[in-house]
């Protein structure tokens, strides 16, 4: 059967409307503005479908070009097509050329004037049939557009044919190919003007060559999305209800958030920042996070003025709901679209992921973790899709992903570069990409961190040091006076000497007391006491930390010391009461390892494992945050269900159902166990 492939031009094969672009190119910006302002009411009526499309278009065309010679007009068309090849969508042109290679007859069916449309394609000329066909002998490409009327070599401003829009597109094709049963028609379009063409075709594609809107919910996701959104909103309302007193905290009392908020050592700095903007985050760990909170802060300030209430919990809650919701969406797309799981398996593994203890907790606490989680999953989705299509990550994509992920948590920038390495392979090391996509953004980010420290943190530290020294002087004077009263000594030199001894003893006693406090006793021994190394730990037992914290409390909440802070009131390691918790942990780790083995040849799996290895090097190697490693879970927990996905995908028909049942039971248990404990906390 004869194959015909029809493409709309404007918006489908181009990135914008060529009619508007041509007028601006031909007449200049100010003439373009003047003309469109003049016809603005008419264009509004056209958009409202109260005035015919073709009449409005003809009036605009006539205003700009009536009386111009055809020769001058065609010269403008020639230059416009030559200078604006960048308007063509590469994927669209690739599809067009492939259709030609497959022996199909290609039609460009456009409402734009065919004088310039045909010039975007090489070697075209007017044919006696009223269309424009590529001079390839077989006429495998024809341009069917709106034609203009010419009298005595001058443009009249009227159209010679009907505007090639809507039903007219179908009429023009039927005029060329009247016997519909003799050919198979494939159509590509992007607008209301292509609706009839797409409906007339045997196979149709709507907006096929555009970069997809990553945040648009697909039809197959809608039911899941609604359910997940409701659950995340309810979970956030549960946490908000725990702290009703926060509504009464005004900007002057913003530090009250830190004093009153007590969930697993999470810092409610975001509440403080959105209430009374300041750089409260560690600038070397979260360089852009405070600036990302600037707009929520302004909005909250307006709400405080209007209502007299601090609604920071609700504003931050909206941000957390957004990030948690899209974490689910991107996770679902990775499982189904990138790895290739069945939808049911994807839902089960996603349910397991959100049933993990600190995935669930991270959805509601006012910290950066759920933001990092969403951005990392977005990065993995983009890179996974590129790997599947054998495409590469561009420089601008790499820079954008690095800035937003590293801006929230600096170490996540390393994961973006690992993802880029596995996506681009050897191209990652091309000098241009390495310089502009990797070295320059990393250097600029570090310079920004240094500037941020100098601008915001150093003045605070200097002020604190001055205050500390003033307090030390006052304390010393107090102990000198105390020694004089107690000893009855009259010699001033001896009084000063004795007072200093009392002061030094006091300092030592305070130090000894502090070392016995939980926040010191549970911190472990750092590699160094300054810089990044002060957060490391070389003394905490790694095996205990892995069993009870890393793969323990990260995944299943402990009943004892539930959501307590190790730096205040609970031990570093807490054992479960029931053997079932260890059985669940063993099953999860076992399935995790099986998935790694089953997917060991998949490049995407090695990408996510490289990110996991980086986190383990930080936590288990350096001991970074090892005493509270479970709260870091949102940075890496997604690796477990993504690895399990390869076990489900590769399982034979004999083993697939039992494996699905086991994973489903684990998901139900985790949702029930962690949900019940968290809500009742």
XYZ file of C-alpha atoms in Angstrom:
681
model
C 0.000 0.000 0.000
C 1.159 3.507 -0.782
C 2.594 5.316 2.264
C 2.046 9.054 2.795
C 3.443 11.002 5.739
C 2.059 14.500 6.390
C 3.797 17.037 8.635
C 2.417 20.308 9.902
C 5.156 22.956 9.680
C 4.668 25.665 12.334
C 5.218 24.323 15.821
C 5.592 20.734 14.639
C 8.730 20.921 12.503
C 9.656 24.374 13.865
C 10.068 25.711 17.386
C 7.753 28.704 16.759
C 5.263 30.150 14.292
C 7.065 31.057 11.059
C 4.356 33.554 9.997
C 5.108 35.807 12.986
C 8.859 35.181 12.729
C 8.845 36.113 9.031
C 6.992 39.407 9.587
C 9.407 40.412 12.335
C 12.397 39.390 10.153
C 11.098 41.242 7.083
C 9.777 44.427 8.685
C 11.817 44.931 11.850
C 10.825 44.802 15.501
C 9.041 48.174 15.905
C 7.042 47.866 12.682
C 6.110 44.347 13.795
C 4.909 45.657 17.192
C 3.007 48.549 15.609
C 1.171 46.248 13.202
C 0.210 43.677 15.828
C -0.942 46.356 18.260
C -3.182 47.711 15.503
C -4.748 44.309 14.894
C -4.685 43.146 18.515
C -8.503 43.302 18.985
C -8.997 41.277 15.829
C -6.425 38.687 16.930
C -8.091 38.368 20.336
C -11.450 37.743 18.657
C -9.755 35.155 16.435
C -8.325 33.350 19.496
C -11.820 33.376 21.026
C -13.115 31.884 17.753
C -15.357 34.899 17.180
C -13.617 35.939 13.953
C -12.461 33.636 11.109
C -8.810 32.634 11.272
C -8.142 33.098 7.564
C -9.627 36.635 7.464
C -7.563 37.834 10.431
C -4.418 36.311 8.940
C -5.091 37.853 5.519
C -5.631 41.330 7.020
C -2.330 41.143 8.910
C -0.485 39.867 5.821
C -2.005 42.597 3.669
C -1.001 45.317 6.150
C 2.662 44.321 6.004
C 3.193 43.172 2.399
C 0.522 44.555 0.036
C 2.154 46.327 -2.914
C 5.545 44.591 -2.531
C 6.992 43.083 -5.705
C 7.033 39.308 -5.897
C 10.749 39.423 -6.614
C 11.452 41.375 -3.420
C 9.126 39.122 -1.431
C 10.791 35.942 -2.694
C 14.192 37.430 -1.915
C 13.028 38.034 1.674
C 11.746 34.447 1.827
C 15.102 33.135 0.567
C 17.068 35.068 3.204
C 14.585 34.212 5.961
C 14.822 30.473 5.302
C 18.621 30.627 5.108
C 19.021 32.624 8.329
C 16.450 30.687 10.351
C 17.342 27.042 9.860
C 17.743 26.901 13.639
C 13.942 27.042 13.914
C 13.706 23.478 12.601
C 13.412 20.730 15.209
C 16.267 18.226 14.619
C 14.164 15.231 15.660
C 11.378 16.315 13.318
C 13.713 16.640 10.334
C 15.291 13.299 11.229
C 11.839 11.682 11.197
C 11.036 13.354 7.878
C 14.224 12.084 6.258
C 13.602 8.597 7.648
C 10.132 8.585 6.105
C 11.697 9.485 2.754
C 14.276 6.737 3.169
C 11.475 4.253 3.869
C 9.869 5.123 0.532
C 7.009 7.250 1.837
C 5.732 10.338 0.076
C 6.198 13.275 2.431
C 3.850 16.258 2.605
C 4.468 19.513 4.443
C 0.928 20.782 5.030
C 1.065 24.297 6.457
C -1.149 27.334 6.976
C 1.919 29.518 6.400
C 2.790 31.003 3.030
C 4.442 28.348 0.906
C 6.894 30.876 -0.620
C 9.083 30.633 2.489
C 8.022 27.204 3.801
C 9.318 25.414 0.709
C 12.680 27.170 0.974
C 13.394 25.471 4.321
C 13.792 22.256 2.318
C 16.510 21.804 -0.293
C 15.820 21.833 -4.056
C 12.106 22.581 -4.146
C 10.185 24.216 -6.998
C 6.578 25.000 -7.870
C 4.700 22.171 -9.558
C 1.723 22.434 -11.863
C -0.473 20.709 -9.281
C -0.291 23.767 -7.038
C 2.088 22.255 -4.507
C 5.857 22.450 -4.159
C 7.885 19.273 -4.616
C 11.470 18.325 -3.981
C 13.466 17.943 -7.197
C 14.553 14.393 -6.551
C 12.893 12.818 -9.536
C 10.419 10.865 -7.407
C 8.952 13.983 -5.836
C 9.180 12.392 -2.370
C 8.508 15.731 -0.645
C 5.743 18.222 -1.392
C 4.920 21.496 0.331
C 1.212 22.319 0.522
C 0.710 25.799 1.944
C -1.337 28.961 1.703
C -0.595 30.706 -1.613
C -0.628 34.441 -2.193
C -2.245 36.427 -5.010
C 0.015 38.398 -7.371
C -1.139 40.916 -10.029
C 1.306 42.517 -12.473
C 4.196 41.382 -10.317
C 2.846 42.951 -7.110
C 1.356 41.299 -4.014
C -2.323 42.176 -3.619
C -2.364 41.226 0.079
C -4.984 38.548 -0.605
C -4.618 34.768 -0.566
C -4.956 32.861 -3.841
C -6.064 29.720 -2.035
C -7.983 29.100 1.148
C -5.919 29.333 4.317
C -4.460 25.839 4.705
C -5.862 25.368 8.203
C -8.169 22.860 9.877
C -10.476 21.095 7.423
C -8.657 22.711 4.472
C -5.592 20.546 5.207
C -7.698 17.416 4.687
C -9.287 18.873 1.527
C -5.886 19.637 0.003
C -4.635 16.110 0.670
C -7.794 14.569 -0.770
C -7.400 16.722 -3.867
C -3.949 15.227 -4.413
C -4.843 11.669 -3.320
C -8.582 11.152 -3.873
C -8.684 7.377 -3.360
C -8.392 7.150 0.433
C -8.425 3.359 0.525
C -5.270 3.196 -1.596
C -2.822 4.688 0.893
C -1.811 4.666 4.551
C -1.573 8.186 5.999
C 0.597 9.127 8.971
C 0.202 12.678 10.292
C 2.161 14.887 12.700
C 0.637 18.046 14.214
C 0.684 20.288 17.252
C -2.335 22.618 17.314
C -6.069 23.118 16.885
C -5.450 23.710 13.176
C -4.200 20.108 12.831
C -7.124 18.418 14.597
C -8.937 17.416 11.391
C -5.731 16.209 9.748
C -4.824 14.054 12.746
C -8.345 12.629 12.814
C -8.219 11.862 9.081
C -4.932 9.939 9.361
C -4.520 6.217 9.988
C -1.773 6.986 12.462
C -1.313 10.375 14.140
C 1.170 12.052 16.499
C 0.426 15.183 18.535
C 3.366 17.415 19.540
C 5.791 14.569 18.813
C 9.163 16.330 18.521
C 9.133 18.569 21.553
C 11.107 17.996 24.681
C 8.461 16.558 27.010
C 7.278 18.655 29.925
C 8.849 16.749 32.773
C 6.294 18.033 35.256
C 3.186 17.283 33.205
C 1.235 14.338 34.597
C 0.639 11.711 31.935
C -2.783 10.046 31.526
C -1.384 6.717 32.751
C -0.211 8.430 35.956
C -3.347 10.367 36.896
C -5.030 7.862 39.231
C -1.774 7.080 41.043
C -0.936 10.784 41.208
C -4.242 11.719 42.862
C -3.937 8.982 45.500
C -0.306 9.809 46.289
C -1.011 13.547 46.443
C -3.830 13.026 48.958
C -1.658 10.773 51.150
C 1.302 13.178 51.164
C -0.955 16.131 51.997
C -2.503 14.182 54.894
C 0.930 13.171 56.161
C 2.039 16.816 56.175
C -1.131 17.852 58.003
C -0.344 15.233 60.653
C 3.029 16.882 61.303
C 1.591 20.411 61.220
C -1.000 19.390 63.813
C 1.829 18.324 66.146
C 3.113 21.924 66.373
C 0.077 24.259 66.476
C 2.107 26.761 68.531
C 4.271 27.570 65.473
C 1.458 29.712 64.033
C 2.036 32.132 66.899
C 5.801 32.446 66.417
C 6.633 35.827 64.933
C 9.858 36.826 63.089
C 11.528 38.123 66.259
C 11.121 34.697 67.881
C 12.189 32.619 64.873
C 14.802 30.704 66.910
C 11.937 29.102 68.825
C 11.558 26.669 65.921
C 14.977 25.191 66.700
C 14.159 24.887 70.399
C 10.738 23.289 69.987
C 11.033 21.066 66.890
C 12.140 17.546 67.876
C 12.081 14.838 65.191
C 15.135 12.569 64.753
C 17.653 15.390 64.811
C 16.212 17.185 61.799
C 16.865 20.911 61.823
C 13.825 23.146 61.108
C 16.100 25.810 59.633
C 13.718 26.163 56.695
C 10.963 27.326 59.068
C 13.361 29.927 60.466
C 14.571 31.051 57.038
C 11.065 31.442 55.608
C 9.974 33.320 58.760
C 12.931 35.687 59.050
C 15.290 35.281 56.113
C 18.900 34.643 57.021
C 21.658 32.297 55.916
C 21.162 29.642 58.568
C 22.310 26.679 56.484
C 25.912 25.578 56.313
C 27.100 27.412 53.190
C 29.556 24.698 52.151
C 26.907 21.983 52.352
C 23.824 23.885 51.131
C 25.147 26.867 49.144
C 21.948 27.984 47.366
C 19.264 26.655 49.693
C 18.702 29.889 51.622
C 18.330 31.841 48.365
C 15.803 29.283 47.121
C 13.721 30.214 50.175
C 13.686 33.938 49.338
C 10.364 33.927 47.472
C 8.589 31.786 50.129
C 9.965 34.238 52.716
C 8.512 37.241 50.851
C 5.169 35.467 50.496
C 5.136 34.565 54.190
C 5.959 38.164 55.116
C 2.918 39.346 53.150
C 0.720 36.722 54.828
C 1.925 37.784 58.278
C 1.016 41.386 57.439
C -2.425 40.354 56.169
C -3.413 37.757 58.762
C -1.227 38.395 61.790
C -0.347 34.687 61.709
C 2.876 32.934 60.768
C 1.764 30.403 58.151
C 5.299 29.146 57.497
C 4.304 25.519 58.176
C 1.757 25.613 55.387
C 4.077 27.335 52.890
C 6.925 24.933 53.595
C 4.381 22.099 53.586
C 3.367 23.020 50.026
C 7.020 22.844 48.983
C 7.428 19.449 50.668
C 4.237 18.134 49.057
C 5.457 19.258 45.634
C 8.857 17.593 46.067
C 7.401 14.401 47.540
C 4.746 14.165 44.837
C 7.245 14.503 42.000
C 9.619 12.102 43.741
C 6.865 9.528 43.279
C 6.259 10.539 39.651
C 9.943 10.432 38.656
C 10.435 7.157 40.520
C 7.486 5.666 38.661
C 8.869 6.814 35.306
C 12.308 5.397 36.043
C 10.821 2.029 36.993
C 8.399 1.776 34.064
C 9.884 3.875 31.263
C 13.633 3.568 31.885
C 14.007 0.093 33.397
C 10.966 -1.293 31.590
C 8.921 -2.801 34.423
C 5.262 -3.638 34.111
C 3.024 -0.955 35.615
C 1.918 -3.221 38.472
C 5.506 -4.012 39.471
C 6.330 -0.314 39.298
C 3.469 0.556 41.665
C 4.565 -2.125 44.160
C 8.208 -1.013 44.203
C 7.206 2.649 44.456
C 4.941 1.781 47.395
C 7.886 0.013 49.038
C 10.110 3.053 48.470
C 7.601 5.398 50.104
C 7.083 2.872 52.878
C 10.754 3.120 53.872
C 11.009 4.867 57.243
C 13.017 7.902 56.281
C 11.502 8.279 52.848
C 8.209 8.708 54.710
C 9.648 10.973 57.413
C 11.553 13.029 54.842
C 8.252 13.914 53.139
C 7.159 16.094 56.043
C 10.152 17.416 57.983
C 11.215 21.005 57.123
C 14.683 20.067 55.957
C 16.367 19.717 52.568
C 16.176 15.936 52.168
C 12.995 15.530 50.131
C 14.193 18.350 47.828
C 17.458 16.490 47.240
C 15.526 13.266 46.688
C 13.307 14.788 44.000
C 16.222 16.448 42.191
C 18.303 13.273 42.230
C 15.398 11.223 40.851
C 14.842 13.873 38.175
C 18.531 13.596 37.236
C 18.339 9.797 37.077
C 15.185 9.944 34.950
C 16.719 12.355 32.437
C 19.951 10.340 32.221
C 18.163 6.982 32.105
C 16.014 8.138 29.212
C 19.108 9.448 27.407
C 20.890 6.101 27.905
C 17.913 4.205 26.475
C 17.849 6.459 23.404
C 21.643 6.389 23.074
C 21.707 10.150 23.523
C 24.044 12.232 25.613
C 23.635 14.866 28.273
C 24.329 18.309 26.832
C 26.511 20.890 28.523
C 23.552 23.097 29.473
C 21.626 20.138 30.908
C 24.633 19.108 32.973
C 25.201 22.624 34.279
C 21.524 23.134 35.149
C 21.253 19.804 36.970
C 24.513 20.471 38.809
C 23.493 23.954 39.947
C 20.102 22.956 41.351
C 21.202 19.673 42.973
C 24.522 20.935 44.334
C 22.806 24.172 45.340
C 20.559 22.187 47.682
C 23.255 19.739 48.850
C 26.784 20.220 47.540
C 27.722 16.520 47.608
C 24.843 15.757 45.233
C 26.748 17.646 42.542
C 29.159 14.694 42.476
C 26.225 12.409 41.673
C 25.217 14.623 38.751
C 28.714 14.269 37.323
C 28.646 10.491 37.892
C 25.325 10.371 36.044
C 26.806 12.471 33.214
C 29.831 10.158 33.033
C 27.719 6.999 32.630
C 25.392 8.754 30.178
C 27.998 10.377 27.928
C 30.717 7.727 28.402
C 33.989 8.787 26.761
C 32.422 12.022 25.521
C 32.423 13.155 29.147
C 36.177 13.703 28.829
C 36.011 15.877 25.731
C 37.837 19.118 26.599
C 34.891 21.399 25.817
C 32.403 19.363 27.842
C 34.833 18.803 30.704
C 35.708 22.491 30.909
C 32.275 24.092 30.422
C 30.085 21.362 31.882
C 32.196 20.154 34.813
C 35.222 22.221 35.822
C 33.791 25.719 35.354
C 30.449 25.144 37.177
C 32.208 23.360 40.045
C 34.771 26.163 40.362
C 32.087 28.859 40.256
C 30.015 27.024 42.859
C 33.026 26.780 45.170
C 33.826 30.459 44.644
C 30.215 31.274 45.471
C 30.498 29.229 48.679
C 33.614 31.179 49.641
C 31.893 34.511 48.916
C 28.806 33.395 50.839
C 30.946 32.485 53.838
C 32.743 35.835 53.763
C 29.521 37.793 53.291
C 27.168 36.045 55.712
C 28.976 33.688 58.084
C 32.308 35.347 58.885
C 30.711 38.533 60.300
C 28.562 36.358 62.581
C 31.610 34.384 63.698
C 33.581 37.566 64.407
C 30.700 39.021 66.403
C 30.370 35.754 68.330
C 34.114 35.732 69.036
C 33.979 39.292 70.371
C 31.030 38.374 72.547
C 32.804 35.214 73.740
C 35.920 37.141 74.760
C 33.827 39.771 76.545
C 32.047 36.996 78.445
C 35.382 35.366 79.309
C 36.656 38.662 80.713
C 33.485 39.103 82.749
C 33.734 35.515 84.063
C 37.384 35.987 84.980
C 36.598 39.166 86.889
C 33.803 37.323 88.702
C 36.164 34.523 89.816
C 38.842 37.017 90.876
C 36.255 38.769 93.026
C 35.029 35.407 94.382
C 38.586 34.350 95.296
C 39.171 37.625 97.116
C 35.992 37.149 99.167
C 36.691 33.498 99.994
C 40.430 33.776 100.768
C 40.540 37.151 102.492
C 43.736 37.840 100.547
C 44.721 41.506 100.232
C 47.636 41.279 97.789
C 46.219 42.154 94.347
C 48.727 40.005 92.424
C 47.888 36.931 94.508
C 44.162 37.644 94.195
C 44.448 37.740 90.379
C 46.541 34.551 90.357
C 44.081 32.700 92.604
C 41.082 33.935 90.635
C 42.635 32.653 87.397
C 43.135 29.199 88.963
C 39.465 29.101 89.989
C 38.460 30.179 86.470
C 40.607 27.490 84.772
C 39.086 24.835 87.081
C 35.610 26.070 86.165
C 36.424 25.823 82.422
C 37.707 22.239 82.871
C 34.596 21.207 84.840
C 32.346 22.591 82.126
C 34.383 20.721 79.487
C 34.123 17.428 81.404
C 30.382 17.877 81.782
C 29.972 18.649 78.078
C 31.932 15.556 77.076
C 29.408 13.437 78.991
C 26.430 15.026 77.265
C 24.769 12.954 74.476
C 25.712 15.355 71.680
C 29.373 14.708 72.450
C 29.196 11.143 73.736
C 27.427 9.966 70.563
C 29.348 12.016 68.023
C 32.262 9.596 67.638
C 35.879 10.580 67.121
C 36.353 12.857 64.081
C 39.375 12.755 61.760
C 39.940 16.442 62.508
C 38.181 19.102 64.551
C 37.979 21.715 61.799
C 36.395 22.009 58.351
C 34.516 19.133 56.740
C 36.443 16.559 58.752
C 34.754 17.617 61.996
C 31.629 15.751 60.808
C 33.490 12.459 60.308
C 33.622 9.488 62.705
C 36.356 6.844 62.971
C 35.294 5.225 66.250
C 31.675 4.033 65.769
C 31.381 0.310 64.988
C 30.604 -0.039 61.277
C 28.844 -3.418 61.439
C 26.495 -2.238 64.177
C 25.814 0.945 62.235
C 25.059 -0.996 59.025
C 22.707 -3.503 60.662
C 20.818 -1.183 63.004
C 21.081 2.207 61.315
C 21.985 2.071 57.612
C 19.754 -0.860 56.606
C 17.896 -0.850 59.919
C 16.281 2.345 61.107
C 16.615 3.967 57.683
C 14.044 1.428 56.468
C 12.113 0.472 59.631
C 11.448 2.840 62.514
C 12.452 1.650 65.998
C 9.709 1.420 68.601
C 12.108 2.419 71.352
C 13.397 5.994 71.257
C 11.049 6.570 68.303
C 12.247 9.535 66.205
C 14.504 10.691 69.047
C 17.770 12.497 68.414
C 21.036 10.631 69.082
C 22.671 13.949 69.904
C 20.221 14.549 72.751
C 18.538 11.550 74.346
C 19.024 8.221 72.580
C 21.899 5.786 71.959
C 23.519 5.532 68.530
C 22.419 1.908 68.116
C 19.019 0.590 69.218
C 18.046 -3.034 68.636
C 14.572 -4.078 67.480
C 12.297 -5.965 69.861
C 11.014 -8.443 67.293
C 12.761 -10.944 65.025
C 10.333 -9.996 62.199
C 12.145 -6.684 61.749
C 15.443 -8.451 61.117
C 13.732 -10.903 58.747
C 12.325 -7.950 56.757
C 15.749 -6.302 56.698
C 17.407 -9.519 55.488
C 14.806 -9.960 52.724
C 15.245 -6.382 51.522
C 19.048 -6.612 51.470
C 18.856 -10.041 49.791
C 16.526 -8.794 47.038
C 18.735 -5.727 46.648
C 21.781 -7.939 46.009
C 19.852 -10.274 43.693
C 18.696 -7.277 41.669
C 22.279 -6.064 41.336
C 23.338 -9.469 40.046
C 20.424 -9.740 37.595
C 21.042 -6.267 36.214
C 24.826 -6.354 36.299
C 25.094 -5.729 32.547
C 22.861 -2.644 32.582
C 24.637 0.707 32.328
C 21.834 2.529 34.150
C 22.160 0.195 37.142
C 25.865 0.942 37.376
C 25.018 4.641 37.249
C 22.776 4.420 40.323
C 25.225 2.090 42.086
C 28.031 4.606 41.565
C 25.896 7.204 43.392
C 25.248 4.670 46.157
C 28.980 3.903 46.384
C 29.714 7.609 46.797
C 27.263 7.841 49.702
C 28.703 4.727 51.333
C 32.223 6.147 50.992
C 31.011 9.211 52.911
C 28.994 7.383 55.574
C 30.912 4.147 56.126
C 34.337 5.225 54.917
C 34.647 8.673 56.468
C 31.851 8.139 58.951
C 30.070 11.287 57.831
C 26.886 11.570 59.915
C 27.228 7.907 60.888
C 25.519 8.377 64.240
C 22.418 9.699 62.427
C 22.937 8.026 59.066
C 19.267 7.075 58.742
C 18.185 10.699 58.237
C 20.429 10.755 55.139
C 18.298 7.980 53.604
C 16.444 10.134 51.026
C 19.813 10.730 49.310
C 20.238 7.045 48.419
C 17.266 4.843 49.434
C 15.873 4.829 45.884
C 18.823 2.619 44.884
C 17.212 -0.362 46.666
C 13.888 -0.527 44.750
C 15.611 0.416 41.488
C 18.003 -2.506 41.908
C 15.139 -4.837 42.856
C 13.415 -3.778 39.632
C 16.022 -5.702 37.646
C 15.206 -8.851 39.620
C 11.505 -8.476 38.781
C 12.243 -7.617 35.170
C 14.586 -10.581 34.658
C 12.598 -13.175 36.613
C 11.248 -16.078 34.577
C 7.490 -16.627 34.382
C 7.862 -19.329 37.053
C 9.503 -16.982 39.571
C 7.976 -13.653 38.657
C 4.687 -14.054 40.552
C 6.256 -15.342 43.809
C 8.812 -12.533 43.667
C 6.085 -9.943 43.074
C 4.116 -11.328 46.051
C 7.154 -11.118 48.356
C 7.881 -7.528 47.324
C 4.213 -6.593 47.713
C 4.083 -8.082 51.230
C 7.236 -6.159 52.164
C 5.679 -2.948 50.836
C 2.457 -3.504 52.820
C 4.408 -4.297 55.997
C 6.624 -1.199 55.696
C 3.706 1.123 54.963
C 1.779 -0.283 57.908
C 4.673 -0.474 60.395
C 6.256 2.897 59.662
C 2.975 4.683 58.987
C 1.437 3.542 62.265
C 4.508 4.424 64.351
C 5.037 7.789 62.661
C 1.409 8.945 62.858
C 1.122 7.848 66.493
C 4.412 9.499 67.496
